Coordinates of C-alpha atoms in Angstrom, one line a residue:
X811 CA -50.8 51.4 -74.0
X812 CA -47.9 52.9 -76.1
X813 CA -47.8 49.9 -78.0
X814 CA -51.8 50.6 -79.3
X815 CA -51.0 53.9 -80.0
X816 CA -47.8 53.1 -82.5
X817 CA -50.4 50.7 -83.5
X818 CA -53.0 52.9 -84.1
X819 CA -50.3 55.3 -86.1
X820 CA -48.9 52.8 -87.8
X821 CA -52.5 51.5 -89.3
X822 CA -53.1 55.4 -89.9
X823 CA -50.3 56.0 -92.2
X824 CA -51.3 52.7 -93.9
X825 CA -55.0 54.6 -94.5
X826 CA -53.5 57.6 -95.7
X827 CA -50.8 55.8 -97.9
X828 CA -53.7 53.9 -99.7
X829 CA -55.1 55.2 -103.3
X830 CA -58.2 53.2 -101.8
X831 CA -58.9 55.6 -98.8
X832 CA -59.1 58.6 -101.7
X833 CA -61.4 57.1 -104.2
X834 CA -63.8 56.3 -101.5
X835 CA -63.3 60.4 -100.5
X836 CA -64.0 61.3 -103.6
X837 CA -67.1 59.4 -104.3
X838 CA -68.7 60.0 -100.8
X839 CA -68.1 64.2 -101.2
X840 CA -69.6 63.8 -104.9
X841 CA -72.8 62.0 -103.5
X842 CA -73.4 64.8 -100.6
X843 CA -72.1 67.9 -102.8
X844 CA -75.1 66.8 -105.3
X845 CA -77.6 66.1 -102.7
X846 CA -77.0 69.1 -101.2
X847 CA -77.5 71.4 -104.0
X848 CA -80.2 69.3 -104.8
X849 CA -81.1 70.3 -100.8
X850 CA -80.4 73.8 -101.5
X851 CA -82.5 74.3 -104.3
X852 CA -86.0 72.4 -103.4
X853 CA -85.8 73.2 -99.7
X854 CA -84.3 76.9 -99.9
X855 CA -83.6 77.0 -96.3
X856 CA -80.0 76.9 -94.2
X857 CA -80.6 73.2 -93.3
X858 CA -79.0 70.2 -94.5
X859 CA -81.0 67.7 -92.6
X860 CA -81.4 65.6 -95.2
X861 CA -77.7 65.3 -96.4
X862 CA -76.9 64.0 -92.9
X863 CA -80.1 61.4 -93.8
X864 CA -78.4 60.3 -97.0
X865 CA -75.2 59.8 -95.4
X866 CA -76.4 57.6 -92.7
X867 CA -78.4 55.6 -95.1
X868 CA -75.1 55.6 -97.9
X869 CA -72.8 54.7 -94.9
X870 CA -74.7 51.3 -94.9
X871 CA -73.5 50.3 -98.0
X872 CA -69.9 52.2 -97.5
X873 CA -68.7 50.8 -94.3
X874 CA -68.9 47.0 -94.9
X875 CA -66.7 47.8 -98.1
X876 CA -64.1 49.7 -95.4
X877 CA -64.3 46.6 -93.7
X878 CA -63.5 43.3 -96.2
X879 CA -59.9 43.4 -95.9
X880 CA -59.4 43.4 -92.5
X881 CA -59.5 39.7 -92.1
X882 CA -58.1 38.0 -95.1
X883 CA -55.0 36.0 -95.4
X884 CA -52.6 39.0 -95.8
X885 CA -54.2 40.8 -92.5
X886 CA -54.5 37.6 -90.0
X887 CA -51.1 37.3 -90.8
X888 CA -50.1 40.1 -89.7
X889 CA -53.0 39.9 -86.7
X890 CA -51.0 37.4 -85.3
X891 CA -47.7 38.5 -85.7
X892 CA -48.9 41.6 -83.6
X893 CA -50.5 39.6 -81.3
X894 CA -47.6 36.8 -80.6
X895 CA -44.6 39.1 -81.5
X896 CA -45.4 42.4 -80.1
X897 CA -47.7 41.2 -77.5
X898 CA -50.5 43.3 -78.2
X899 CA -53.8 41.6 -76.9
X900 CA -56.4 40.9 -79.2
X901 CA -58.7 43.4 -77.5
X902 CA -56.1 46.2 -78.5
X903 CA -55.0 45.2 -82.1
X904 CA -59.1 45.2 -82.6
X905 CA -59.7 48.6 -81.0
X906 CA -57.3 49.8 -83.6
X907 CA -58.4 48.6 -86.8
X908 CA -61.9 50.6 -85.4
X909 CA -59.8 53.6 -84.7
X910 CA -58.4 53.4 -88.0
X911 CA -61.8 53.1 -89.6
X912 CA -63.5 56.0 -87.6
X913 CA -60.4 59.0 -88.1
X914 CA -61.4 57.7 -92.0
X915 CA -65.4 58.1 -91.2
X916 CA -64.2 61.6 -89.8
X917 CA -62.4 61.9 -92.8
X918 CA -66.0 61.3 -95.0
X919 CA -67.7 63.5 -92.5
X920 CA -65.6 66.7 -93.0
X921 CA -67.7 67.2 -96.1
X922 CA -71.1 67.9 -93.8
X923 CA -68.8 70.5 -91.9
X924 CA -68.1 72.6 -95.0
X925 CA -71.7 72.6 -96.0
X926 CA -72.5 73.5 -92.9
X927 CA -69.7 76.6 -92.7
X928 CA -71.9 77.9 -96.1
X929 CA -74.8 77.6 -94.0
X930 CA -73.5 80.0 -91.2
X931 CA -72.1 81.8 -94.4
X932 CA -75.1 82.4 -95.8
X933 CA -77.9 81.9 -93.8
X934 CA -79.2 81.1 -90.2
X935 CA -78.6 77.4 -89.6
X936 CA -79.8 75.9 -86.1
X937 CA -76.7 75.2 -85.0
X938 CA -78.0 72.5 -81.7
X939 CA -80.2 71.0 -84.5
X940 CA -76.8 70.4 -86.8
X941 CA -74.7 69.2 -83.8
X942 CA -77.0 66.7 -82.7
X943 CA -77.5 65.7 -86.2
X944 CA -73.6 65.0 -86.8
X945 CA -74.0 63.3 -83.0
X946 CA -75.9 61.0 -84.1
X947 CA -74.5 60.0 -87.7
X948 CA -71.0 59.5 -86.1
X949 CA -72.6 57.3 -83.4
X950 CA -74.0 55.5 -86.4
X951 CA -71.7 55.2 -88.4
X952 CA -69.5 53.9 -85.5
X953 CA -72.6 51.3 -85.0
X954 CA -72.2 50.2 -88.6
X955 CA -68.5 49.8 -88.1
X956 CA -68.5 47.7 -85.3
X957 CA -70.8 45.1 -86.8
X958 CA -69.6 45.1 -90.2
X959 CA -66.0 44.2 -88.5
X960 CA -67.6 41.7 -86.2
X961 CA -69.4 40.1 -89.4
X962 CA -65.9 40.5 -91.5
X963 CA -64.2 37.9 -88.5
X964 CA -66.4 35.2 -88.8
X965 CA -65.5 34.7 -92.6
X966 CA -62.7 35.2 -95.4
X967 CA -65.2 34.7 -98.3
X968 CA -65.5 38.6 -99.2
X969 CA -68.8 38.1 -101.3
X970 CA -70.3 36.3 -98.5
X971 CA -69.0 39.0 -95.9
X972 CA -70.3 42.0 -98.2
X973 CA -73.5 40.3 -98.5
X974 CA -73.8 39.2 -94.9
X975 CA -72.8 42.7 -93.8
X976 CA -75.3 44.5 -95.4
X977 CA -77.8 42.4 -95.5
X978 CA -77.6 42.9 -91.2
X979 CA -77.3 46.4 -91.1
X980 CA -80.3 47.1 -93.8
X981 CA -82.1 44.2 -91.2
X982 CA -81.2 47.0 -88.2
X983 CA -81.9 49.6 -89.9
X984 CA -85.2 48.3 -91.2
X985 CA -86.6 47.8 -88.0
X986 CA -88.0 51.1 -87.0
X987 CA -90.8 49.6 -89.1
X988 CA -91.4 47.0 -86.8
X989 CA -94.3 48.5 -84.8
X990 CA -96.4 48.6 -88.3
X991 CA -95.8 44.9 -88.9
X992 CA -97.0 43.5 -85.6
X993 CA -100.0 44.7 -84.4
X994 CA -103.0 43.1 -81.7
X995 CA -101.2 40.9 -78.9
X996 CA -97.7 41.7 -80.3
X997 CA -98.1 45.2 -80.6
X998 CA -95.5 45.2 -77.9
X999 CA -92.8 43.2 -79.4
X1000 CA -93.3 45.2 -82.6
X1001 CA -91.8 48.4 -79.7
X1002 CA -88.8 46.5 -78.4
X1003 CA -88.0 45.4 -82.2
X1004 CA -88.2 48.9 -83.2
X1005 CA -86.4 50.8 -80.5
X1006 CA -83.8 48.2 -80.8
X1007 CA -83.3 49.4 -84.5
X1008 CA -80.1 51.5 -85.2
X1009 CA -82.3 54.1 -87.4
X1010 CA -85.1 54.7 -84.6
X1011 CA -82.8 56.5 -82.3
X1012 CA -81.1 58.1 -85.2
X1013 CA -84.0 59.6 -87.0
X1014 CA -84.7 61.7 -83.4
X1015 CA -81.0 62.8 -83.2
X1016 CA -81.9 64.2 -86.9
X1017 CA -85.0 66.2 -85.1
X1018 CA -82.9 67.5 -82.8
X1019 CA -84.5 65.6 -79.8
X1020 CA -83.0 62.2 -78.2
X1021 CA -83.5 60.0 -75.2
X1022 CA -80.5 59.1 -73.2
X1023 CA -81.9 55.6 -74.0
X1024 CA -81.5 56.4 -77.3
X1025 CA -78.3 57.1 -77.0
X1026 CA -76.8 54.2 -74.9
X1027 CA -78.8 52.1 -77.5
X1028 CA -76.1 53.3 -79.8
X1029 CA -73.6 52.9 -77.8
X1030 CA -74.6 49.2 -77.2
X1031 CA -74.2 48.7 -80.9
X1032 CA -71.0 50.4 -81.0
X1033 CA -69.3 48.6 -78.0
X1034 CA -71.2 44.9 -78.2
X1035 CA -70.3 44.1 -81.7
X1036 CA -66.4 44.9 -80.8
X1037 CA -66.3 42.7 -77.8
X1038 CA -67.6 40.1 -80.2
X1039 CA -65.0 40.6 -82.2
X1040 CA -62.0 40.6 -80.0
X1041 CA -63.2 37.7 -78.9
X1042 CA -63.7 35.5 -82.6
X1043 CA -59.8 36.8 -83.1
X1044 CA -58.6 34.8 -79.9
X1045 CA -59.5 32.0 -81.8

């Protein structure tokens, strides 16, 4: 257990060290500073619902690019020295590349809680319809990080990851439509495809109202993908 967290420190300070980690700041604040004065001024109300939308949506894109490195030459390398020389299990040395990744998402996030603070500032925000919003983006995003690493194992061609990568997520996240492309005798399948989407249970966090199904759906995403992955890097 010690030896995951000087791990998990140790892959920190790399992430903070990295010009990398503050270009990707900077252009993820940019992107939700302008869409939510862009919120502000068509909506006038203390909500920022739909930043929290465009985030989830933009985190699609962003986290398979957080995600390319993590299994070329340079880092399996360095995998396996962790693994053979330190004798960190593969399990572990996995869990902390995801930790890494999600104090960065938190990182990204922080953004959301600083418009929110001008909210409460200046207006009269819903504050269980915020936190459930921010629930369910991190779950998300957590979702999105899982299988963009999982995807990332199986190959060191970065194009073909990137493109894999998104290509799946857009595929999950595309699915809530599901129940509008199947209709008569597979009306039910069209259900199970859509409610096994990673935006379905999303969009309700982002009402303010969610399932516990919904929820554990998430999680399934979140914790499935990882497994996969710990076990591709025994291999």
């Amino acid at each position: 257990m010690n030896q995951f967290f000087l791990l998990s420190a140790h892959l920190l300070r790399v992430q903070i060290s990295s010009s990398g980690t503050y270009y990707i700041l900077g252009a993820f604040w940019l992107l939700l500073a302008y869409i939510f004065s862009l919120s502000m001024v068509q909506v006038r109300q203390a909500n920022i619902i739909p930043v929290f939308w465009w985030a989830g949506f933009s985190s699609l894109f962003l986290i398979p690019i957080l995600c390319l490195n993590t299994y070329l030459k340079g880092s399996v390398d360095n995998f396996f020295t962790l693994q053979r020389t330190l004798g960190i299990s593969t399990a572990s040395i996995t869990l902390g590349y995801f930790v890494q990744r999600v104090v960065l998402l938190l990182l990204l996030d922080s953004i959301l809680a600083i418009q929110y603070g001008f909210l409460v500032l200046y207006g009269s925000p819903d504050h269980g319809l915020h936190t459930c919003a921010f629930l369910g983006l991190l779950c998300l995003q957590m979702a999105f990080l899982s299988v963009s690493l999982f995807v990332s194992s199986l190959s060191k061609d970065r194009i073909l990851t990137m493109m894999t990568s998104v290509g799946l997520l857009l595929g999950l996240w595309l699915l809530s439509y599901a129940n509008q492309l199947f209709s008569g005798i597979l009306t039910p399948l069209g259900q199970i495809l859509r409610k096994g989407s990673l935006y379905y249970p999303f969009s309700h966090f982002l009402s303010g109202a969610f399932y516990p199904t919904e929820l554990l759906s998430l999680c399934i995403w979140i914790f499935f993908p990882l497994w996969l992955c710990s076990i591709q890097g025994k291999r």
